Coordinates of N, CA and C in Angstrom, one line a residue:
X1 N 39.2 4.8 -52.8 CA 40.6 4.4 -53.1 C 41.3 4.0 -51.7
X2 N 42.2 3.1 -51.8 CA 42.9 2.7 -50.6 C 43.9 3.8 -50.1
X3 N 44.0 4.0 -48.8 CA 44.9 5.0 -48.3 C 46.3 4.7 -48.6
X4 N 46.6 3.5 -49.0 CA 48.0 3.1 -49.3 C 48.4 3.5 -50.7
X5 N 47.5 3.8 -51.6 CA 47.8 4.2 -52.9 C 48.5 5.6 -53.0
X6 N 49.5 5.7 -53.8 CA 50.1 7.0 -54.0 C 49.2 7.9 -54.8
X7 N 49.1 9.2 -54.4 CA 48.3 10.2 -55.1 C 49.1 10.8 -56.2
X8 N 48.6 10.8 -57.4 CA 49.5 11.2 -58.5 C 48.7 12.2 -59.4
X9 N 49.5 13.3 -59.8 CA 49.0 14.2 -60.9 C 49.8 13.9 -62.1
X10 N 49.1 13.8 -63.3 CA 49.7 13.5 -64.5 C 49.7 14.7 -65.4
X11 N 50.9 15.1 -65.8 CA 51.1 16.4 -66.6 C 51.7 16.0 -68.0
X12 N 50.9 16.1 -69.0 CA 51.4 15.9 -70.4 C 50.4 16.6 -71.3
X13 N 50.9 17.2 -72.4 CA 50.0 17.9 -73.3 C 49.3 17.0 -74.3
X14 N 49.5 15.7 -74.2 CA 48.8 14.8 -75.2 C 47.7 14.0 -74.4
X15 N 46.5 14.3 -74.6 CA 45.4 13.6 -73.9 C 45.4 12.1 -74.1
X16 N 45.7 11.7 -75.3 CA 45.8 10.2 -75.6 C 46.9 9.6 -74.8
X17 N 48.0 10.3 -74.6 CA 49.1 9.7 -73.8 C 48.7 9.6 -72.4
X18 N 48.0 10.6 -71.8 CA 47.6 10.6 -70.4 C 46.6 9.4 -70.2
X19 N 45.7 9.2 -71.2 CA 44.8 8.1 -71.1 C 45.5 6.8 -71.1
X20 N 46.5 6.6 -71.9 CA 47.3 5.4 -72.0 C 48.1 5.1 -70.7
X21 N 48.6 6.2 -70.1 CA 49.3 6.0 -68.8 C 48.4 5.6 -67.7
X22 N 47.2 6.2 -67.7 CA 46.2 5.8 -66.7 C 45.8 4.3 -66.8
X23 N 45.7 3.9 -68.1 CA 45.4 2.5 -68.4 C 46.5 1.6 -67.9
X24 N 47.7 2.0 -68.2 CA 48.9 1.2 -67.8 C 49.0 1.0 -66.3
X25 N 48.8 2.2 -65.6 CA 48.9 2.2 -64.1 C 47.7 1.4 -63.5
X26 N 46.6 1.3 -64.2 CA 45.5 0.6 -63.6 C 45.1 1.2 -62.3
X27 N 44.9 0.3 -61.3 CA 44.5 0.8 -59.9 C 45.7 0.8 -59.0
X28 N 46.9 0.9 -59.5 CA 48.1 0.8 -58.7 C 48.4 2.2 -58.0
X29 N 47.8 3.3 -58.5 CA 47.9 4.6 -57.9 C 46.6 5.3 -58.0
X30 N 46.4 6.4 -57.3 CA 45.2 7.2 -57.5 C 45.5 8.5 -58.2
X31 N 45.0 8.6 -59.5 CA 45.2 9.8 -60.3 C 44.2 10.9 -59.7
X32 N 44.8 11.9 -59.1 CA 44.0 12.9 -58.5 C 43.8 14.2 -59.4
X33 N 44.6 14.2 -60.5 CA 44.5 15.4 -61.4 C 45.3 15.2 -62.6
X34 N 44.9 16.0 -63.6 CA 45.7 16.0 -64.9 C 45.8 17.4 -65.4
X35 N 46.8 17.6 -66.2 CA 47.0 18.9 -66.8 C 47.7 18.8 -68.2
X36 N 47.5 19.8 -69.1 CA 48.1 19.7 -70.4 C 49.0 20.8 -70.7
X37 N 49.2 21.8 -69.8 CA 50.1 22.9 -70.0 C 50.6 23.4 -68.6
X38 N 51.5 24.3 -68.6 CA 52.2 24.8 -67.4 C 51.2 25.4 -66.4
X39 N 50.3 26.3 -66.9 CA 49.4 27.0 -66.0 C 48.4 26.0 -65.4
X40 N 47.9 25.1 -66.2 CA 47.0 24.1 -65.6 C 47.7 23.2 -64.6
X41 N 48.9 22.8 -64.9 CA 49.7 22.0 -64.0 C 49.9 22.7 -62.6
X42 N 50.3 23.9 -62.6 CA 50.6 24.6 -61.4 C 49.3 24.7 -60.6
X43 N 48.2 25.0 -61.2 CA 46.9 25.1 -60.6 C 46.5 23.8 -59.9
X44 N 46.5 22.7 -60.7 CA 46.1 21.4 -60.3 C 47.0 20.9 -59.1
X45 N 48.3 21.1 -59.3 CA 49.2 20.6 -58.3 C 49.0 21.3 -56.9
X46 N 48.8 22.6 -57.0 CA 48.6 23.4 -55.8 C 47.3 23.0 -55.1
X47 N 46.3 22.7 -55.9 CA 45.0 22.3 -55.4 C 45.0 20.9 -54.8
X48 N 45.7 20.0 -55.4 CA 45.6 18.6 -54.9 C 46.8 18.1 -54.1
X49 N 47.9 18.8 -54.2 CA 49.1 18.4 -53.4 C 49.4 16.9 -53.4
X50 N 49.6 16.4 -54.6 CA 49.8 14.9 -54.7 C 51.1 14.4 -54.1
X51 N 51.2 13.1 -53.9 CA 52.5 12.6 -53.5 C 53.5 12.7 -54.6
X52 N 53.1 12.4 -55.8 CA 54.1 12.5 -57.0 C 53.4 13.1 -58.2
X53 N 54.2 14.0 -58.9 CA 53.7 14.5 -60.1 C 54.5 13.9 -61.3
X54 N 53.8 13.2 -62.2 CA 54.5 12.7 -63.4 C 54.5 13.9 -64.4
X55 N 55.7 14.3 -64.7 CA 55.8 15.6 -65.4 C 56.5 15.5 -66.8
X56 N 55.8 15.9 -67.8 CA 56.5 15.9 -69.1 C 57.5 17.1 -69.2
X57 N 58.5 16.9 -69.9 CA 59.6 18.0 -70.0 C 59.1 19.1 -71.0
X58 N 58.5 18.7 -72.1 CA 58.1 19.7 -73.1 C 56.6 20.0 -73.0
X59 N 56.3 21.2 -72.5 CA 54.9 21.5 -72.3 C 54.6 22.9 -72.8
X60 N 53.4 23.2 -73.3 CA 53.1 24.6 -73.7 C 53.2 25.5 -72.4
X61 N 53.8 26.6 -72.6 CA 53.8 27.6 -71.4 C 55.2 27.6 -70.7
X62 N 56.2 26.9 -71.2 CA 57.5 27.0 -70.6 C 58.1 25.7 -70.3
X63 N 57.4 24.5 -70.4 CA 58.0 23.2 -70.1 C 58.0 22.8 -68.7
X64 N 58.4 21.6 -68.4 CA 58.4 21.1 -67.1 C 59.3 21.9 -66.1
X65 N 60.3 22.5 -66.6 CA 61.2 23.3 -65.8 C 60.5 24.5 -65.2
X66 N 59.6 25.1 -66.0 CA 58.8 26.2 -65.5 C 57.8 25.8 -64.4
X67 N 57.2 24.6 -64.5 CA 56.4 24.1 -63.5 C 57.2 23.9 -62.2
X68 N 58.4 23.4 -62.3 CA 59.2 23.2 -61.1 C 59.6 24.5 -60.5
X69 N 59.9 25.5 -61.4 CA 60.3 26.8 -60.9 C 59.2 27.5 -60.1
X70 N 58.0 27.4 -60.7 CA 56.8 28.1 -60.0 C 56.4 27.5 -58.7
X71 N 56.6 26.1 -58.6 CA 56.1 25.4 -57.4 C 57.3 25.2 -56.4
X72 N 58.4 25.7 -56.7 CA 59.6 25.4 -55.8 C 59.3 25.8 -54.4
X73 N 59.3 24.9 -53.5 CA 59.0 25.1 -52.1 C 57.6 25.4 -51.7
X74 N 56.6 25.3 -52.7 CA 55.2 25.6 -52.4 C 54.4 24.4 -52.1
X75 N 54.8 23.2 -52.5 CA 54.1 22.0 -52.3 C 55.0 20.9 -51.8
X76 N 54.6 19.9 -51.1 CA 55.4 18.8 -50.7 C 55.6 17.7 -51.7
X77 N 55.0 17.9 -52.8 CA 55.0 16.8 -53.9 C 56.4 16.5 -54.4
X78 N 56.6 15.3 -54.8 CA 57.9 14.9 -55.5 C 57.6 14.9 -57.0
X79 N 58.6 15.2 -57.8 CA 58.4 15.3 -59.2 C 59.2 14.2 -59.9
X80 N 58.5 13.5 -60.8 CA 59.2 12.4 -61.6 C 59.0 12.8 -63.1
X81 N 60.0 13.1 -63.8 CA 59.9 13.4 -65.2 C 59.6 12.2 -66.0
X82 N 58.6 12.2 -66.9 CA 58.2 11.1 -67.8 C 58.2 11.7 -69.2
X83 N 59.2 11.4 -70.0 CA 59.3 12.1 -71.3 C 59.7 11.2 -72.4
X84 N 59.4 11.5 -73.6 CA 59.9 10.8 -74.8 C 61.4 11.2 -75.0
X85 N 61.8 12.3 -74.5 CA 63.2 12.8 -74.7 C 64.1 12.1 -73.8
X86 N 65.3 11.7 -74.4 CA 66.4 11.2 -73.6 C 67.6 12.0 -73.8
X87 N 67.4 13.3 -74.1 CA 68.5 14.2 -74.3 C 69.1 14.6 -72.9
X88 N 70.4 14.7 -72.9 CA 71.1 15.0 -71.6 C 70.7 16.3 -71.1
X89 N 70.5 17.3 -72.0 CA 70.2 18.7 -71.4 C 68.8 18.7 -70.8
X90 N 67.9 17.9 -71.3 CA 66.6 17.8 -70.7 C 66.6 17.1 -69.3
X91 N 67.4 16.0 -69.2 CA 67.5 15.3 -68.0 C 68.2 16.2 -66.9
X92 N 69.3 16.8 -67.3 CA 70.0 17.6 -66.3 C 69.2 18.8 -65.9
X93 N 68.5 19.4 -66.9 CA 67.7 20.6 -66.6 C 66.6 20.4 -65.6
X94 N 65.9 19.3 -65.7 CA 64.8 19.1 -64.7 C 65.3 18.6 -63.4
X95 N 66.4 17.9 -63.4 CA 67.0 17.5 -62.1 C 67.5 18.7 -61.3
X96 N 68.2 19.6 -62.0 CA 68.6 20.9 -61.4 C 67.4 21.7 -61.0
X97 N 66.3 21.5 -61.7 CA 65.0 22.2 -61.3 C 64.3 21.6 -60.1
X98 N 64.7 20.4 -59.7 CA 64.1 19.8 -58.5 C 63.5 18.5 -58.7
X99 N 63.5 17.9 -59.9 CA 62.8 16.6 -60.1 C 63.7 15.5 -59.4
X100 N 63.0 14.5 -58.9 CA 63.6 13.4 -58.1 C 64.0 12.3 -59.0
X101 N 63.6 12.3 -60.3 CA 63.9 11.2 -61.2 C 63.5 11.6 -62.6
X102 N 63.9 10.7 -63.5 CA 63.6 10.9 -65.0 C 63.5 9.6 -65.6
X103 N 62.3 9.2 -66.2 CA 62.2 8.0 -66.9 C 61.6 8.3 -68.3
X104 N 61.9 7.4 -69.3 CA 61.4 7.7 -70.6 C 60.1 6.9 -70.8
X105 N 59.4 7.3 -71.9 CA 58.0 6.8 -72.1 C 58.0 5.4 -72.6
X106 N 59.2 4.7 -72.7 CA 59.2 3.3 -73.1 C 59.0 2.4 -71.8
X107 N 58.9 3.1 -70.7 CA 58.8 2.3 -69.4 C 57.5 1.6 -69.4
X108 N 57.5 0.4 -68.7 CA 56.3 -0.4 -68.6 C 55.4 0.1 -67.4
X109 N 54.2 -0.3 -67.4 CA 53.3 0.1 -66.3 C 53.8 -0.3 -65.0
X110 N 54.2 -1.6 -64.8 CA 54.7 -2.0 -63.5 C 56.0 -1.3 -63.1
X111 N 56.8 -1.0 -64.0 CA 58.1 -0.2 -63.7 C 57.7 1.2 -63.3
X112 N 56.7 1.8 -64.0 CA 56.4 3.2 -63.6 C 55.7 3.2 -62.2
X113 N 54.9 2.2 -61.9 CA 54.3 2.1 -60.6 C 55.4 2.1 -59.5
X114 N 56.4 1.2 -59.8 CA 57.5 1.1 -58.8 C 58.3 2.4 -58.7
X115 N 58.5 3.1 -59.8 CA 59.2 4.3 -59.8 C 58.5 5.4 -59.0
X116 N 57.2 5.4 -59.2 CA 56.3 6.4 -58.5 C 56.5 6.2 -57.0
X117 N 56.4 4.9 -56.6 CA 56.5 4.5 -55.1 C 57.8 4.9 -54.6
X118 N 58.9 4.7 -55.3 CA 60.3 5.0 -54.8 C 60.5 6.5 -54.7
X119 N 60.0 7.2 -55.7 CA 60.2 8.7 -55.7 C 59.4 9.3 -54.5
X120 N 58.2 8.7 -54.3 CA 57.3 9.2 -53.2 C 58.0 9.0 -51.8
X121 N 58.8 8.0 -51.7 CA 59.6 7.7 -50.5 C 60.9 8.5 -50.4
X122 N 61.2 9.2 -51.5 CA 62.4 10.1 -51.4 C 63.6 9.6 -52.2
X123 N 63.4 8.4 -52.9 CA 64.5 7.9 -53.7 C 64.6 8.7 -55.0
X124 N 65.8 8.6 -55.6 CA 66.0 9.2 -56.9 C 65.9 8.0 -57.9
X125 N 65.2 8.2 -59.0 CA 64.9 7.1 -59.9 C 65.2 7.6 -61.4
X126 N 66.0 6.8 -62.1 CA 66.4 7.2 -63.5 C 66.4 5.9 -64.3
X127 N 65.9 6.1 -65.6 CA 66.2 5.0 -66.6 C 67.7 4.9 -66.6
X128 N 68.2 3.6 -66.8 CA 69.6 3.3 -66.7 C 70.6 4.2 -67.4
X129 N 70.4 4.5 -68.7 CA 71.3 5.3 -69.4 C 71.3 6.8 -69.0
X130 N 70.1 7.2 -68.5 CA 69.9 8.6 -68.1 C 70.7 8.9 -66.8
X131 N 70.8 7.9 -66.0 CA 71.5 8.1 -64.7 C 73.0 8.5 -65.0
X132 N 73.5 8.0 -66.1 CA 74.9 8.4 -66.4 C 75.0 9.9 -66.7
X133 N 74.0 10.4 -67.4 CA 74.0 11.9 -67.7 C 74.1 12.7 -66.4
X134 N 73.3 12.3 -65.4 CA 73.3 13.0 -64.2 C 74.6 12.9 -63.4
X135 N 75.1 11.7 -63.4 CA 76.4 11.5 -62.7 C 77.5 12.3 -63.3
X136 N 77.5 12.2 -64.7 CA 78.6 13.0 -65.4 C 78.4 14.5 -65.2
X137 N 77.2 15.0 -65.2 CA 77.0 16.4 -65.1 C 77.4 16.9 -63.7
X138 N 77.1 16.2 -62.6 CA 77.4 16.7 -61.3 C 78.8 16.3 -60.8
X139 N 79.4 15.4 -61.6 CA 80.8 15.0 -61.2 C 81.8 15.8 -62.0
X140 N 81.3 16.5 -63.1 CA 82.3 17.1 -64.0 C 83.1 18.2 -63.3
X141 N 84.3 18.3 -63.6 CA 85.2 19.3 -63.0 C 85.1 20.6 -63.8
X142 N 84.5 20.6 -65.0 CA 84.4 21.8 -65.7 C 83.0 22.4 -65.7
X143 N 82.3 22.2 -64.6 CA 80.9 22.8 -64.5 C 81.1 24.3 -64.5
X144 N 80.3 25.0 -65.3 CA 80.5 26.4 -65.4 C 80.3 27.1 -64.0
X145 N 81.0 28.2 -63.8 CA 80.8 28.9 -62.5 C 79.4 29.6 -62.6
X146 N 78.8 29.9 -61.4 CA 77.6 30.6 -61.3 C 77.6 31.9 -62.1
X147 N 76.6 32.1 -63.0 CA 76.6 33.3 -63.8 C 75.5 34.2 -63.3
X148 N 75.9 35.3 -62.6 CA 74.9 36.2 -62.0 C 73.9 36.8 -63.0
X149 N 74.4 37.1 -64.2 CA 73.5 37.6 -65.2 C 72.5 36.6 -65.6
X150 N 72.9 35.4 -65.9 CA 72.0 34.3 -66.3 C 71.0 34.0 -65.2
X151 N 71.4 34.1 -63.9 CA 70.5 33.8 -62.8 C 69.4 34.8 -62.7
X152 N 69.6 36.0 -63.3 CA 68.5 37.0 -63.2 C 67.3 36.7 -64.1
X153 N 67.6 35.8 -65.1 CA 66.6 35.6 -66.2 C 65.7 34.4 -65.8
X154 N 64.4 34.6 -66.0 CA 63.5 33.4 -65.7 C 63.6 32.4 -66.8
X155 N 63.0 31.2 -66.6 CA 63.0 30.2 -67.6 C 62.3 30.6 -68.8
X156 N 61.2 31.3 -68.7 CA 60.4 31.7 -69.9 C 61.2 32.8 -70.7
X157 N 61.9 33.7 -70.0 CA 62.7 34.6 -70.7 C 63.9 33.9 -71.4
X158 N 64.4 32.9 -70.8 CA 65.4 32.1 -71.5 C 64.9 31.4 -72.8
X159 N 63.6 30.9 -72.7 CA 63.0 30.3 -73.9 C 62.9 31.4 -75.0
X160 N 62.5 32.6 -74.7 CA 62.3 33.6 -75.7 C 63.7 34.0 -76.2
X161 N 64.7 34.1 -75.3 CA 66.0 34.5 -75.7 C 66.7 33.5 -76.7
X162 N 66.4 32.2 -76.4 CA 67.0 31.2 -77.2 C 66.5 31.3 -78.6
X163 N 65.2 31.6 -78.7 CA 64.6 31.6 -80.1 C 65.0 32.9 -80.8
X164 N 65.2 34.0 -80.1 CA 65.7 35.2 -80.7 C 67.1 34.9 -81.3
X165 N 67.9 34.3 -80.5 CA 69.3 34.0 -80.9 C 69.3 33.1 -82.2
X166 N 68.2 32.3 -82.4 CA 68.1 31.4 -83.5 C 67.5 32.2 -84.7
X167 N 67.2 33.4 -84.6 CA 66.7 34.2 -85.7 C 65.2 34.3 -85.8
X168 N 64.4 33.8 -84.8 CA 63.0 33.8 -84.9 C 62.5 35.2 -84.8
X169 N 61.4 35.6 -85.6 CA 60.7 36.8 -85.4 C 59.8 36.7 -84.2
X170 N 59.4 37.9 -83.7 CA 58.5 37.9 -82.5 C 57.2 37.1 -82.7
X171 N 56.7 37.2 -83.9 CA 55.4 36.4 -84.2 C 55.7 34.9 -84.2
X172 N 56.8 34.5 -84.7 CA 57.2 33.1 -84.7 C 57.5 32.6 -83.3
X173 N 58.1 33.4 -82.5 CA 58.3 33.1 -81.1 C 57.0 32.9 -80.3
X174 N 56.1 33.8 -80.6 CA 54.8 33.7 -79.9 C 54.1 32.4 -80.3
X175 N 54.1 32.0 -81.5 CA 53.5 30.8 -82.0 C 54.2 29.6 -81.3
X176 N 55.5 29.6 -81.3 CA 56.3 28.5 -80.8 C 56.0 28.2 -79.3
X177 N 55.8 29.3 -78.5 CA 55.7 29.2 -77.1 C 54.3 29.4 -76.6
X178 N 53.3 29.5 -77.5 CA 51.9 29.6 -77.2 C 51.6 30.8 -76.3
X179 N 52.3 32.0 -76.7 CA 52.0 33.2 -76.0 C 51.8 34.3 -77.0
X180 N 51.4 35.5 -76.5 CA 51.1 36.6 -77.5 C 52.4 37.3 -77.9
X181 N 52.3 38.0 -79.0 CA 53.4 38.8 -79.4 C 53.7 39.9 -78.4
X182 N 52.7 40.4 -77.7 CA 52.8 41.4 -76.7 C 53.7 40.8 -75.5
X183 N 53.4 39.6 -75.2 CA 54.1 38.9 -74.1 C 55.6 38.7 -74.5
X184 N 55.8 38.4 -75.7 CA 57.2 38.2 -76.2 C 57.9 39.5 -76.1
X185 N 57.3 40.6 -76.5 CA 57.9 42.0 -76.4 C 58.2 42.3 -74.9
X186 N 57.3 42.0 -74.0 CA 57.5 42.2 -72.6 C 58.7 41.5 -72.1
X187 N 58.8 40.2 -72.5 CA 60.0 39.4 -72.0 C 61.3 40.0 -72.5
X188 N 61.3 40.4 -73.8 CA 62.5 40.9 -74.4 C 62.9 42.2 -73.7
X189 N 61.9 43.1 -73.5 CA 62.2 44.3 -72.7 C 62.8 44.1 -71.4
X190 N 62.2 43.0 -70.7 CA 62.7 42.7 -69.4 C 64.2 42.2 -69.4
X191 N 64.5 41.4 -70.4 CA 65.8 40.8 -70.5 C 66.8 42.0 -70.8
X192 N 66.4 42.8 -71.8 CA 67.3 43.9 -72.1 C 67.6 44.8 -70.9
X193 N 66.6 45.0 -70.1 CA 66.8 45.9 -68.9 C 67.7 45.2 -67.9
X194 N 67.5 43.9 -67.7 CA 68.3 43.2 -66.7 C 69.7 43.1 -67.1
X195 N 70.0 42.9 -68.4 CA 71.3 42.7 -68.9 C 72.0 44.0 -69.4
X196 N 71.2 45.1 -69.3 CA 71.7 46.4 -69.8 C 72.2 46.3 -71.2
X197 N 71.4 45.7 -72.1 CA 71.7 45.6 -73.5 C 70.8 46.5 -74.3
X198 N 71.1 46.8 -75.5 CA 70.3 47.8 -76.3 C 69.3 47.2 -77.3
X199 N 69.7 46.0 -77.9 CA 68.8 45.5 -79.0 C 68.9 44.0 -79.1
X200 N 68.1 43.4 -80.0 CA 68.1 41.9 -80.1 C 69.4 41.3 -80.6
X201 N 70.1 42.1 -81.4 CA 71.4 41.6 -81.9 C 72.4 41.4 -80.8
X202 N 72.4 42.4 -79.8 CA 73.3 42.2 -78.7 C 72.8 41.0 -77.8
X203 N 71.5 40.8 -77.7 CA 70.9 39.7 -77.0 C 71.4 38.4 -77.6
X204 N 71.3 38.3 -79.0 CA 71.8 37.1 -79.7 C 73.2 36.8 -79.4
X205 N 74.1 37.8 -79.4 CA 75.5 37.5 -79.1 C 75.7 37.1 -77.7
X206 N 74.9 37.7 -76.8 CA 75.0 37.3 -75.4 C 74.6 35.9 -75.2
X207 N 73.5 35.5 -75.8 CA 73.0 34.1 -75.7 C 74.0 33.1 -76.3
X208 N 74.5 33.4 -77.5 CA 75.5 32.5 -78.1 C 76.7 32.3 -77.3
X209 N 77.2 33.4 -76.6 CA 78.4 33.3 -75.8 C 78.2 32.4 -74.6
X210 N 76.9 32.2 -74.2 CA 76.6 31.3 -73.0 C 76.0 30.0 -73.5
X211 N 76.1 29.8 -74.8 CA 75.6 28.5 -75.4 C 74.1 28.2 -75.1
X212 N 73.3 29.3 -75.1 CA 71.9 29.1 -74.9 C 71.2 28.8 -76.2
X213 N 71.9 28.9 -77.3 CA 71.2 28.7 -78.6 C 71.0 27.3 -78.8

C-alpha cells in the first residue's frame, strides 16, 4: 500500500455493510482492521492505531460512545461516525464523546474518501443537515449545567439505567445490551451506590428527571 493512503479501521456490527464500504472505498484508503462490537473495536484500534476510525453509533457492548470513552487519550486516531441514524441525540452524543465528524450511510464512496482525508488532517466533517444539530447544540443558551451525579455514571451504566426506567426486566436488559444478567445486576448496584438510592423505582424517577428515558 502507498504511504500516502490513510489507514482506516472500520467498526460496524454488520459484516455485509463493512464489505460494502470496503468495496466503495476501493483502493483509496488502507483498511487495517475491522470490528463488530465495542470490545473488538477497542482491541483493534489499540493494536493498529489507524489515522481514522469509521465508527457506527449503535454497536453491541455500549455503542460508539463507549468506544470513544474507553480510548479517550489512548490513541492518536481521529473518529468519524458513519451511521444510518440521523437523530440529533446520536450526532451530539458522539461529538461530545470526541468524534471529529458524522456522516450518514447514504454517503457515496468518493465523498467518504474525502471525509476520511479531511478528518485525518484535523477538519470536522458533517453531512449538511447534521451540522445544524451540532451548531444548535453548542450555541444553545439553555445547555444544562454540569450534573455531578450524572458525570459519575459510565456510558454502560447509563444504558442500563435508561432501560430500567423504561420498565425492562434485568433479563430483557441483558438481551438488549448483549451482556449477562449478572453484569446488569452489577451495573445497577454500582449506580445505586453512586447515587445513594435504594431501589430501581428510585432509579427510574432519577432517570426520568434527567430525561435519560
